XYZ file of C-alpha atoms in Angstrom:
454
model
C -12.869 -21.699 -9.673
C -14.519 -22.228 -13.056
C -11.794 -24.461 -14.470
C -9.878 -21.731 -16.297
C -6.147 -21.256 -16.133
C -5.902 -18.423 -13.598
C -2.211 -17.485 -13.958
C -2.885 -15.168 -16.904
C -5.745 -13.460 -15.063
C -3.623 -12.973 -11.952
C -0.868 -11.532 -14.146
C -3.217 -8.850 -15.510
C -4.564 -8.154 -12.020
C -1.044 -7.608 -10.717
C -0.398 -5.103 -13.500
C -3.138 -2.893 -12.092
C -1.606 -3.190 -8.606
C 1.967 -2.455 -9.705
C 1.781 0.965 -8.027
C 1.626 -0.813 -4.655
C 5.091 -2.335 -4.992
C 7.973 -2.561 -7.447
C 10.553 -4.618 -5.590
C 9.388 -8.068 -6.639
C 6.380 -9.972 -7.927
C 5.155 -13.536 -7.868
C 2.326 -15.902 -8.763
C 1.424 -19.342 -7.446
C -1.280 -21.666 -8.793
C -2.805 -25.003 -7.903
C -5.493 -27.192 -9.472
C -8.387 -28.063 -7.173
C -9.274 -30.924 -9.515
C -5.770 -32.361 -9.518
C -3.477 -33.886 -6.890
C -3.926 -32.145 -3.556
C -1.184 -29.813 -2.375
C 0.692 -29.401 -5.672
C 1.573 -25.709 -6.076
C 3.470 -24.144 -8.966
C 5.138 -20.887 -7.969
C 7.179 -18.342 -9.908
C 8.562 -15.167 -8.380
C 11.471 -12.812 -8.765
C 12.797 -9.307 -8.258
C 11.413 -6.630 -10.532
C 8.174 -5.487 -12.113
C 5.437 -7.900 -13.144
C 6.375 -7.818 -16.836
C 10.052 -8.287 -15.958
C 9.445 -11.396 -13.870
C 6.855 -13.072 -16.123
C 6.573 -13.867 -19.815
C 4.073 -15.906 -21.792
C 6.195 -19.042 -21.634
C 6.268 -18.957 -17.834
C 2.548 -18.291 -17.577
C 1.696 -21.127 -19.981
C 3.454 -23.584 -17.690
C 1.441 -22.467 -14.648
C -1.690 -24.574 -14.965
C -4.364 -24.355 -12.282
C -7.730 -22.901 -11.371
C -6.782 -21.462 -7.956
C -3.955 -19.049 -7.355
C -2.584 -15.942 -5.745
C -0.274 -13.142 -6.889
C 1.751 -10.464 -5.130
C 3.760 -7.315 -5.781
C 6.124 -6.379 -2.995
C 6.745 -2.993 -1.457
C 9.722 -3.319 0.880
C 8.036 -1.623 3.827
C 10.427 -3.243 6.289
C 13.500 -1.907 4.503
C 14.358 -5.363 3.128
C 14.361 -6.132 -0.564
C 16.211 -9.408 -1.196
C 14.766 -12.175 -3.344
C 14.105 -14.195 -0.190
C 11.346 -11.693 0.651
C 9.473 -12.173 -2.633
C 5.995 -13.666 -2.348
C 3.832 -15.781 -2.514
C 5.288 -17.827 0.311
C 4.645 -21.538 -0.277
C 4.399 -23.543 2.941
C 4.683 -27.331 2.939
C 3.756 -28.841 6.281
C 2.270 -31.916 7.937
C -1.335 -31.209 6.933
C -0.646 -30.127 3.364
C 0.442 -27.123 1.337
C -0.630 -23.507 1.156
C 0.463 -20.295 -0.566
C 0.393 -17.032 1.365
C 0.683 -13.341 0.501
C 0.774 -10.465 2.969
C 0.417 -6.695 2.896
C 1.277 -4.778 6.059
C 3.624 -4.969 9.023
C 3.395 -7.201 12.103
C 4.582 -5.088 15.041
C 5.247 -8.070 17.339
C 7.191 -9.919 14.616
C 10.467 -10.031 16.567
C 8.734 -11.290 19.687
C 6.920 -14.025 17.751
C 10.036 -15.013 15.853
C 12.037 -15.397 19.038
C 9.317 -17.493 20.637
C 8.903 -19.709 17.583
C 12.670 -20.144 17.246
C 12.839 -21.484 20.793
C 10.235 -24.052 19.707
C 12.461 -25.185 16.855
C 11.320 -23.013 13.958
C 13.932 -22.278 11.287
C 13.480 -19.030 9.367
C 14.986 -18.356 5.932
C 14.351 -14.599 5.956
C 13.171 -11.756 8.170
C 9.806 -11.625 6.418
C 6.634 -11.165 8.471
C 4.921 -13.520 6.041
C 7.204 -16.368 7.061
C 6.133 -15.898 10.672
C 2.469 -15.971 9.659
C 3.082 -19.108 7.605
C 4.819 -20.886 10.456
C 2.089 -19.951 12.938
C -0.559 -21.233 10.563
C 1.279 -24.516 9.950
C 1.753 -25.077 13.684
C -1.854 -24.294 14.546
C -3.192 -26.412 11.687
C -1.636 -29.536 13.228
C -3.627 -28.901 16.413
C -6.972 -27.961 14.829
C -9.670 -29.576 12.685
C -9.713 -26.991 9.874
C -7.596 -24.343 8.217
C -10.205 -21.770 9.275
C -9.719 -22.570 12.962
C -5.946 -22.618 12.558
C -6.039 -19.232 10.849
C -8.185 -17.687 13.574
C -5.831 -18.990 16.284
C -2.819 -17.687 14.357
C -4.269 -14.216 13.821
C -5.070 -13.912 17.521
C -1.304 -13.943 18.100
C -0.567 -11.207 15.562
C -0.442 -7.502 16.337
C -0.256 -4.916 13.608
C -1.338 -4.490 10.015
C -2.049 -7.459 7.794
C -4.207 -8.137 4.802
C -3.654 -11.758 3.788
C -4.688 -13.766 0.745
C -4.083 -17.499 1.113
C -4.757 -20.517 -1.060
C -5.147 -23.894 0.603
C -5.565 -26.992 -1.600
C -9.274 -26.314 -2.150
C -10.021 -22.850 -0.760
C -9.360 -19.155 -1.325
C -8.983 -17.229 1.945
C -8.832 -13.512 2.728
C -7.985 -11.970 6.103
C -8.011 -8.351 7.208
C -6.498 -7.307 10.524
C -8.766 -6.136 13.370
C -8.240 -2.435 12.559
C -8.474 -2.781 8.779
C -5.239 -0.890 8.126
C -4.901 -2.173 4.558
C -7.701 -2.601 2.006
C -9.087 -5.943 0.860
C -12.173 -6.704 -1.220
C -14.067 -9.507 -2.937
C -15.021 -9.655 -6.610
C -16.746 -12.088 -8.945
C -16.695 -12.864 -12.669
C -19.102 -15.588 -13.737
C -18.199 -18.521 -11.442
C -14.783 -17.167 -10.515
C -14.136 -15.312 -7.251
C -11.364 -12.828 -6.525
C -9.876 -11.332 -3.368
C -7.653 -8.325 -3.972
C -6.203 -5.221 -2.355
C -7.956 -2.727 -4.634
C -11.097 -2.565 -6.728
C -9.100 -1.346 -9.751
C -7.724 -4.891 -10.128
C -11.290 -6.206 -10.391
C -12.003 -3.738 -13.191
C -8.927 -4.922 -15.074
C -10.074 -8.564 -15.122
C -13.748 -7.683 -15.824
C -14.916 -8.781 -12.396
C -17.725 -7.161 -10.445
C -17.144 -5.765 -6.981
C -19.016 -7.854 -4.399
C -18.008 -6.211 -1.116
C -15.092 -5.224 1.068
C -13.590 -7.681 3.483
C -14.387 -5.935 6.755
C -11.772 -5.061 9.379
C -11.151 -8.143 11.499
C -12.885 -10.492 9.053
C -11.750 -13.884 7.769
C -13.408 -14.862 4.480
C -13.247 -18.391 3.055
C -14.416 -19.247 -0.482
C -14.607 -22.963 -1.322
C -14.539 -24.705 -4.702
C -18.338 -24.563 -4.902
C -18.346 -20.779 -4.540
C -19.683 -20.826 -0.976
C -18.504 -17.897 1.151
C -18.162 -18.204 4.910
C -17.168 -15.389 7.231
C -15.783 -14.959 10.721
C -15.566 -11.486 12.302
C -14.332 -12.527 15.726
C -11.098 -10.556 15.334
C -12.746 -7.179 14.706
C -11.616 -4.274 16.914
C -14.260 -1.970 18.445
C -12.966 0.961 16.389
C -11.374 0.417 12.955
C -8.261 2.410 12.021
C -7.834 2.363 8.272
C -4.609 3.846 6.949
C -5.570 7.300 5.674
C -2.464 7.294 3.497
C -4.303 4.837 1.248
C -6.657 7.712 0.391
C -3.864 10.276 0.207
C -1.260 8.355 -1.788
C -1.125 4.578 -1.945
C -4.323 3.488 -3.659
C -4.959 4.087 -7.335
C -7.425 6.957 -7.930
C -9.988 4.702 -9.616
C -10.197 2.391 -6.589
C -12.834 2.490 -3.863
C -11.679 1.819 -0.297
C -14.419 0.800 2.168
C -17.020 2.735 0.207
C -14.873 5.852 -0.232
C -13.761 6.688 -3.785
C -10.046 7.499 -3.746
C -10.253 10.058 -6.547
C -13.172 11.873 -4.903
C -11.327 11.817 -1.588
C -8.270 13.502 -3.109
C -10.346 16.083 -4.960
C -12.050 16.890 -1.664
C -8.650 17.392 -0.011
C -7.705 19.881 -2.724
C -10.950 21.786 -2.290
C -10.361 22.031 1.453
C -6.841 23.366 0.844
C -8.198 26.038 -1.506
C -10.791 27.168 1.045
C -8.424 27.253 3.993
C -5.224 28.377 2.272
C -6.073 30.552 -0.751
C -3.415 32.415 -2.699
C -3.378 34.713 -5.715
C -1.926 32.722 -8.598
C -2.185 32.241 -12.359
C -2.195 28.439 -12.661
C -2.479 25.359 -10.460
C -1.445 21.758 -11.067
C -0.698 18.584 -9.163
C 2.528 16.633 -8.804
C 1.860 13.404 -10.742
C 0.236 11.079 -10.079
C -1.314 11.187 -6.610
C -1.199 14.997 -6.457
C -3.229 15.440 -9.634
C -6.754 14.949 -8.197
C -5.969 17.231 -5.249
C -4.614 19.834 -7.664
C -7.825 19.586 -9.673
C -9.839 20.043 -6.481
C -7.831 23.134 -5.597
C -8.509 24.583 -9.055
C -12.231 23.766 -8.905
C -12.637 25.517 -5.561
C -10.343 28.496 -6.193
C -11.238 29.209 -9.816
C -7.544 29.282 -10.746
C -7.012 27.546 -14.133
C -5.801 23.945 -13.889
C -3.003 23.022 -16.285
C -0.630 20.163 -16.965
C 2.496 21.625 -15.444
C 4.615 18.484 -15.553
C 5.313 15.811 -18.100
C 5.774 12.505 -16.329
C 8.018 9.774 -17.665
C 5.659 6.797 -17.464
C 8.544 4.339 -17.324
C 9.786 5.520 -13.934
C 8.118 4.047 -10.867
C 6.895 5.711 -7.704
C 9.717 7.530 -5.940
C 8.164 7.327 -2.473
C 8.399 3.543 -2.389
C 11.975 3.263 -3.597
C 13.844 1.570 -0.748
C 16.818 3.960 -0.635
C 16.947 7.743 -0.457
C 19.592 7.885 -3.193
C 17.296 5.926 -5.509
C 14.396 8.294 -4.761
C 16.473 11.356 -5.608
C 17.756 9.878 -8.868
C 14.231 8.841 -9.889
C 12.868 12.370 -9.339
C 15.417 13.804 -11.799
C 14.183 11.647 -14.652
C 10.549 11.208 -13.610
C 9.227 14.779 -13.936
C 9.920 17.621 -16.328
C 8.098 20.974 -16.117
C 6.425 22.371 -19.247
C 8.270 25.669 -19.597
C 5.796 27.519 -21.833
C 2.937 26.748 -19.403
C 4.876 27.988 -16.370
C 7.232 30.758 -17.466
C 6.389 34.125 -15.933
C 3.459 32.744 -13.959
C 2.554 32.467 -10.301
C 1.992 28.740 -9.815
C 0.342 26.606 -7.146
C 1.553 23.021 -7.005
C -0.338 20.429 -4.969
C 1.425 17.314 -3.722
C 0.256 14.504 -1.472
C 2.972 14.790 1.182
C 6.405 15.971 2.203
C 8.505 13.343 3.969
C 12.207 14.216 3.948
C 11.808 17.335 1.842
C 14.427 16.553 -0.807
C 11.849 15.803 -3.521
C 9.910 19.013 -2.792
C 13.115 21.060 -2.949
C 13.980 19.558 -6.336
C 10.483 20.197 -7.687
C 10.459 23.842 -6.569
C 13.925 24.335 -8.062
C 12.767 22.814 -11.362
C 9.833 25.197 -11.510
C 12.064 28.188 -10.741
C 14.436 27.092 -13.511
C 11.464 26.826 -15.882
C 10.690 30.506 -15.218
C 7.964 30.360 -12.576
C 7.472 33.803 -11.051
C 6.179 32.439 -7.743
C 5.841 28.876 -6.419
C 3.192 28.150 -3.790
C 3.095 24.620 -2.386
C -0.021 22.986 -0.976
C 0.080 19.537 0.629
C -2.994 17.281 0.798
C -1.953 15.716 4.108
C -0.823 17.058 7.492
C 2.922 17.192 8.311
C 4.526 13.814 9.010
C 5.798 14.005 12.573
C 6.134 10.354 13.586
C 7.204 7.052 12.005
C 4.754 4.451 10.719
C 4.961 0.908 12.074
C 2.108 -0.498 10.007
C 3.458 -0.796 6.494
C 4.157 2.692 5.113
C 7.715 3.946 4.569
C 7.603 6.888 6.957
C 10.993 6.841 8.657
C 12.376 7.799 12.029
C 11.614 11.286 13.326
C 15.106 12.651 12.711
C 14.604 12.038 8.973
C 11.236 13.815 8.820
C 11.553 17.433 7.705
C 8.507 18.493 9.753
C 9.888 17.147 13.017
C 10.770 20.098 15.274
C 10.276 22.565 12.404
C 7.529 25.096 11.764
C 5.719 25.328 8.437
C 7.558 28.589 7.735
C 10.907 26.880 8.342
C 9.987 24.038 5.990
C 8.868 26.571 3.394
C 12.292 28.209 3.463
C 14.095 24.854 3.227
C 12.211 23.788 0.086
C 12.470 27.283 -1.405
C 8.747 27.968 -1.872
C 7.000 31.330 -1.659
C 4.321 29.825 0.580
C 3.473 26.426 2.025
C 0.351 25.012 3.627
C -0.682 21.546 4.793
C -4.089 19.956 5.176
C -5.378 20.171 8.740
C -5.646 16.889 10.615
C -9.372 17.247 11.300
C -9.984 17.410 7.547
C -8.810 13.816 7.169
C -12.113 12.607 8.607
C -13.968 14.611 5.976
C -11.828 12.910 3.315
C -12.689 9.476 4.726
C -16.387 10.258 5.202
C -16.129 9.765 8.947
C -14.726 6.220 8.834
C -12.325 5.192 11.568
C -8.782 5.975 10.409
C -5.206 5.753 11.672
C -3.489 9.139 12.020
C -0.455 7.972 14.040
C 2.127 9.307 11.580
C 0.649 12.798 12.017
C -0.049 12.925 15.760
C 1.676 9.922 17.373
C -1.666 8.460 18.488
C -1.442 4.905 17.210
C -4.454 2.545 17.418
C -2.259 -0.012 19.173
C 1.051 0.297 20.955
C 4.058 0.454 18.609
C 6.842 -2.115 19.100
C 9.229 -1.671 22.000
C 12.129 -2.121 19.571
C 12.153 -0.803 16.031
C 11.251 -3.477 13.486
C 11.791 -1.422 10.371
C 15.332 -2.424 9.472
C 17.229 0.009 7.274
C 14.884 2.908 7.966
C 16.983 3.825 10.979
C 20.311 3.917 9.105
């Protein structure tokens, strides 16, 4: 908002959020001092540095913009799902980005289609955009239209929207996904994680609260509406366990400290005699350090990670995940050979990755392999934006811990207890539906998660 060209800044911010999605990336910009409603948008499949180059960024002139990296949480990864979504409608133009999953998306889409809406993709964001455009025609402001639109949505959504003159952030009533506000001189930012603010030298101002709509105008005035807020928030605890970058802070809880705490709890509750302990990079590293700190077992670097391979959990296909694991991690033989090792990982979903890791350590000469997991067993699917599939694909479904231990070939296995999650989150309201089936709102009557069920 200070007259600078924001495309370059957004580009650097997206780099620090690349861990949140690797399917596609995009940036849109507009100039609040220029013709109203003119938006320049570039997006494509791939990583941020694969989609953008300096030539593209130089052509994107404007002082208001939004960027996005996509994680195909609905099992859909075509270019038509890339964001930002640019909406041209009767009252003007806006650009919209979305993180989460709308559980009544099919119901809304069917209803809107009967009213004449034409959809180009199965994206939740397109539904949000159409709702907003329709409500804006009937209301006096974009704020009112947004409030009316969000009242029709059920599920997880953190939204960042640019209208011709305003920057808007929205967090769903339960606060499933993170969203925060930052400031650098006269420029304001709204982003998923605080690490992006650090990258662009912005100061953290505050979190967008669950159920809050925040509007920042061209003068830097911030207005807020918290009418949507649920009585009890339900933040996704998997942000603390896996998704968020360790140097981020989520609703006042440091992610790195949260993971270290999980490792300490595991060491207290599930000790084992061993020679070395280490985490499975990257999200398992802080928990591994916590286990070592509490147990007194020396912490080592047991794996070398290939930095040019992305996160295997968020690959859209199982075959891609398995291939990525082969080239992503390599055990350091001289640090492991002949030793009893404890490895700490953030989760076990299907079990194939854990089996491969244990086998790698055995091949490297590990005498014993003890696995500790800094989350409870996944027993149920997630409908709110995390790739936790149907129950028949979850290794923990209908299996005991001992049975899972045998399947992955470990000498021992232990998971974090569910009650410890509240200690990790410092007592904040969290969603634990994937662990216990107790969702903060009713899941959809029909599955909305596309290829997950195949």
